[in-house]
Short mmCIF file of C-alpha atoms in Angstrom, two decimals:
data_model
loop_
_atom_site.label_atom_id
_atom_site.label_comp_id
_atom_site.label_asym_id
_atom_site.label_seq_id
_atom_site.Cartn_x
_atom_site.Cartn_y
_atom_site.Cartn_z
CA GLY A 10 -13.05 35.34 66.88
CA GLN A 11 -13.57 34.86 70.58
CA ASN A 12 -11.01 32.90 72.53
CA ILE A 13 -10.46 32.33 76.22
CA ASP A 14 -7.61 30.11 77.39
CA GLN A 15 -6.96 28.67 80.80
CA PRO A 16 -5.04 25.60 81.96
CA THR A 17 -6.99 22.36 81.94
CA GLU A 18 -5.86 21.01 85.28
CA MET A 19 -3.91 22.09 88.34
CA THR A 20 -3.05 20.47 91.64
CA ALA A 21 -2.14 22.11 94.92
CA THR A 22 -1.66 21.29 98.57
CA GLU A 23 -4.05 22.14 101.37
CA GLY A 24 -3.04 25.41 103.01
CA ALA A 25 -1.02 26.60 100.02
CA ILE A 26 -1.66 29.36 97.46
CA VAL A 27 -2.57 28.70 93.82
CA GLN A 28 -2.86 31.06 90.86
CA ILE A 29 -5.09 30.18 87.91
CA ASN A 30 -4.35 32.17 84.77
CA CYS A 31 -6.70 33.20 82.00
CA THR A 32 -5.93 34.92 78.72
CA TYR A 33 -8.59 36.24 76.39
CA GLN A 34 -9.09 37.62 72.91
CA THR A 35 -12.60 38.88 72.34
CA SER A 36 -14.37 41.26 69.97
CA GLY A 37 -15.08 43.62 72.86
CA PHE A 38 -14.58 43.80 76.59
CA ASN A 39 -17.01 44.80 79.29
CA GLY A 40 -15.76 42.79 82.25
CA LEU A 41 -14.20 39.49 83.26
CA PHE A 42 -15.76 37.01 85.64
CA TRP A 43 -14.60 34.04 87.63
CA TYR A 44 -17.01 31.28 88.58
CA GLN A 45 -16.50 28.19 90.73
CA GLN A 46 -18.18 24.95 89.69
CA HIS A 47 -18.22 21.72 91.64
CA ALA A 48 -18.70 18.60 89.55
CA GLY A 49 -22.22 18.40 88.13
CA GLU A 50 -23.36 21.53 89.94
CA ALA A 51 -24.22 25.09 88.96
CA PRO A 52 -21.46 27.65 88.45
CA THR A 53 -21.35 30.11 91.34
CA PHE A 54 -20.06 33.65 90.99
CA LEU A 55 -16.70 34.44 92.61
CA SER A 56 -15.44 37.74 91.26
CA TYR A 57 -15.75 40.47 88.66
CA ASN A 58 -13.09 42.77 87.19
CA VAL A 59 -13.74 45.55 84.73
CA LEU A 60 -10.81 47.86 85.53
CA ASP A 61 -7.14 46.93 85.75
CA GLY A 62 -5.89 45.82 89.10
CA LEU A 63 -6.57 43.47 91.95
CA GLU A 64 -9.94 42.76 93.56
CA GLU A 65 -9.77 40.97 96.90
CA LYS A 66 -12.57 39.02 98.51
CA GLY A 67 -11.51 37.02 101.52
CA ARG A 68 -9.33 34.09 100.46
CA PHE A 69 -9.98 34.81 96.79
CA SER A 70 -8.45 37.60 94.71
CA SER A 71 -8.71 38.33 91.01
CA PHE A 72 -6.43 40.46 88.85
CA LEU A 73 -7.00 42.02 85.45
CA SER A 74 -4.73 43.58 82.84
CA ARG A 75 -6.83 44.74 79.90
CA SER A 76 -3.81 45.75 77.79
CA LYS A 77 -2.44 42.21 78.05
CA GLY A 78 -5.77 40.41 77.82
CA TYR A 79 -4.88 38.61 81.03
CA SER A 80 -6.44 37.76 84.35
CA TYR A 81 -5.66 35.47 87.22
CA LEU A 82 -7.57 34.08 90.17
CA LEU A 83 -5.56 33.69 93.36
CA LEU A 84 -6.75 31.29 96.02
CA LYS A 85 -5.05 31.47 99.42
CA GLU A 86 -5.09 29.07 102.37
CA LEU A 87 -6.44 26.32 100.19
CA GLN A 88 -9.03 23.98 101.65
CA MET A 89 -10.17 20.59 100.41
CA LYS A 90 -13.55 22.09 99.52
CA ASP A 91 -11.78 24.35 97.00
CA SER A 92 -11.37 21.30 94.75
CA ALA A 93 -13.56 22.33 91.83
CA SER A 94 -13.44 23.75 88.33
CA TYR A 95 -12.79 27.47 87.94
CA LEU A 96 -14.33 29.15 84.94
CA CYS A 97 -13.02 32.35 83.39
CA ALA A 98 -15.64 34.27 81.41
CA VAL A 99 -15.68 37.55 79.49
CA ASN A 100 -18.59 39.84 78.69
CA PRO A 101 -17.80 41.20 75.22
CA GLY A 102 -20.35 43.98 75.62
CA GLY A 103 -23.82 44.68 74.26
CA TYR A 104 -25.83 42.58 76.70
CA ASN A 105 -25.35 39.91 79.35
CA LYS A 106 -23.68 37.33 77.18
CA LEU A 107 -20.70 35.59 78.75
CA ILE A 108 -18.04 33.79 76.74
CA PHE A 109 -16.52 31.04 78.85
CA GLY A 110 -13.18 29.33 78.85
CA ALA A 111 -13.20 25.55 79.14
CA GLY A 112 -12.43 25.77 82.85
CA THR A 113 -9.51 24.76 85.08
CA ARG A 114 -10.01 21.69 87.25
CA LEU A 115 -8.23 22.23 90.56
CA ALA A 116 -7.46 19.30 92.83
CA VAL A 117 -6.45 20.12 96.41
CA HIS A 118 -4.72 17.30 98.25
CA PRO A 119 -3.73 16.97 101.90
CA GLU B 5 -35.03 31.76 98.75
CA ALA B 6 -33.92 33.41 95.49
CA GLN B 7 -33.22 30.73 92.93
CA VAL B 8 -33.30 29.47 89.39
CA THR B 9 -35.03 26.09 89.18
CA GLN B 10 -34.60 23.67 86.32
CA ASN B 11 -36.45 20.43 85.74
CA PRO B 12 -35.73 17.66 85.27
CA ARG B 13 -32.21 17.25 86.71
CA TYR B 14 -31.59 14.13 84.65
CA LEU B 15 -33.23 13.01 81.43
CA ILE B 16 -32.56 10.08 79.13
CA THR B 17 -34.47 10.02 75.87
CA VAL B 18 -34.34 8.63 72.36
CA THR B 19 -33.58 10.35 69.09
CA GLY B 20 -36.53 12.28 67.70
CA LYS B 21 -38.74 12.34 70.79
CA LYS B 22 -39.68 15.94 71.57
CA LEU B 23 -38.80 17.17 75.03
CA THR B 24 -38.94 20.33 77.11
CA VAL B 25 -36.62 21.40 79.89
CA THR B 26 -38.24 23.93 82.19
CA CYS B 27 -36.57 26.90 83.86
CA SER B 28 -38.18 29.17 86.40
CA GLN B 29 -36.78 32.05 88.47
CA ASN B 30 -38.39 33.75 91.45
CA MET B 31 -36.32 36.95 91.42
CA ASN B 32 -38.38 38.94 88.89
CA HIS B 33 -35.38 38.94 86.57
CA GLU B 34 -35.80 40.37 83.07
CA TYR B 35 -32.89 38.54 81.43
CA MET B 36 -32.75 34.75 81.05
CA SER B 37 -30.57 32.50 78.95
CA TRP B 38 -29.69 28.89 78.24
CA TYR B 39 -26.18 27.43 78.05
CA ARG B 40 -24.87 23.99 77.29
CA GLN B 41 -21.67 22.65 78.77
CA ASP B 42 -19.53 20.05 77.04
CA PRO B 43 -16.11 18.71 78.10
CA GLY B 44 -13.26 20.80 76.73
CA LEU B 45 -15.62 23.42 75.27
CA GLY B 46 -16.90 25.31 78.27
CA LEU B 47 -20.34 26.85 78.52
CA ARG B 48 -21.85 28.03 75.26
CA GLN B 49 -24.95 30.17 74.93
CA ILE B 50 -27.93 28.63 73.12
CA TYR B 51 -30.66 31.29 73.38
CA TYR B 52 -31.39 34.30 75.50
CA SER B 53 -34.34 36.52 76.37
CA MET B 54 -34.23 40.16 77.35
CA ASN B 55 -37.84 40.22 78.52
CA VAL B 56 -41.26 38.70 77.94
CA GLU B 57 -41.80 37.82 74.27
CA VAL B 58 -38.23 38.95 73.38
CA THR B 59 -35.87 36.09 72.52
CA ASP B 60 -32.81 35.74 70.32
CA LYS B 61 -30.22 33.19 69.24
CA GLY B 62 -26.95 32.67 71.01
CA ASP B 63 -23.91 30.92 69.60
CA VAL B 64 -25.30 27.39 69.23
CA PRO B 65 -29.08 27.66 68.59
CA GLU B 66 -29.48 24.88 65.99
CA GLY B 67 -31.93 22.20 67.08
CA TYR B 68 -33.40 24.25 69.95
CA LYS B 69 -36.39 26.50 70.49
CA VAL B 70 -37.38 28.71 73.40
CA SER B 71 -40.35 30.79 74.48
CA ARG B 72 -40.85 33.54 77.04
CA LYS B 73 -44.57 33.96 77.64
CA GLU B 74 -44.16 34.87 81.30
CA LYS B 75 -41.33 36.69 83.01
CA ARG B 76 -40.48 33.86 85.39
CA ASN B 77 -40.36 30.96 82.89
CA PHE B 78 -38.01 30.24 79.99
CA PRO B 79 -38.42 26.67 78.71
CA LEU B 80 -35.94 25.05 76.33
CA ILE B 81 -37.56 22.87 73.67
CA LEU B 82 -35.87 20.17 71.63
CA GLU B 83 -38.31 19.31 68.84
CA SER B 84 -36.32 16.34 67.52
CA PRO B 85 -33.38 15.57 69.82
CA SER B 86 -30.25 14.02 68.39
CA PRO B 87 -27.26 12.36 70.12
CA ASN B 88 -25.10 15.46 69.58
CA GLN B 89 -27.43 17.30 71.96
CA THR B 90 -26.32 15.07 74.80
CA SER B 91 -24.95 17.63 77.23
CA LEU B 92 -25.29 19.41 80.55
CA TYR B 93 -27.69 22.32 80.25
CA PHE B 94 -27.86 25.40 82.46
CA CYS B 95 -30.43 28.13 82.66
CA ALA B 96 -29.25 31.51 83.94
CA SER B 97 -30.87 34.82 84.82
CA SER B 98 -30.01 38.35 85.87
CA SER B 99 -32.07 41.33 86.90
CA SER B 100 -31.69 43.22 83.63
CA VAL B 101 -29.98 43.00 80.28
CA ARG B 102 -26.78 44.69 81.46
CA SER B 103 -26.59 43.60 85.06
CA PHE B 104 -24.40 40.92 86.55
CA PRO B 105 -23.75 38.40 87.89
CA LEU B 106 -25.66 35.69 86.15
CA HIS B 107 -27.41 33.29 88.52
CA PHE B 108 -27.36 29.70 87.30
CA GLY B 109 -29.82 26.89 87.84
CA ASN B 110 -28.64 23.46 89.03
CA GLY B 111 -28.41 22.00 85.59
CA THR B 112 -30.11 19.31 83.51
CA ARG B 113 -28.05 16.38 82.31
CA LEU B 114 -29.57 15.19 79.04
CA THR B 115 -28.66 11.96 77.29
CA VAL B 116 -30.04 11.27 73.82
CA THR B 117 -29.59 7.70 72.57
#
């Protein structure tokens, strides 16, 4: 089966750092994606990992360990606008299909 | 501006009344797909298309149809909607069948009563 797990909700303080974890078990693996989604809006692409290690993009970083089936998204210097859902998704291979986790709703408070 | 456009944004209908949700992209993308998003379940793929006249089922295709007569358009058809198809629907596209990321439309919130 295909399974992607991430926490349902998290809260953090403005200016702080938060780490959102994602574990996956899929039939194949051809990359892991993080998307940001504000309520009722389209998911927007944040990051992509296909090899083990850390990818950094400004305030956002994403880490992958393929042997552990584990990834995390690290958000630094949190801003109020970072309040959103963060979706972890895996491409199991073959074509552009993405299998999504249920998403982590992050609330940033002052 | 490069975008994926869905219409309508909101739709309320009754059980059994056929409806179509349109999706159009202006990026000359080959690959297009439809997802539905339900609380606690995440996004699930309904149908996808690798190119004109090439479509296939995703994970939750029951009750839906699609067509791909032109490269830019990929409508989602509900022949006889039922309340369990109440959901938030997203169309997505990418330049080719193995390229990322997927670009998502703004979504269509469908309510079937």
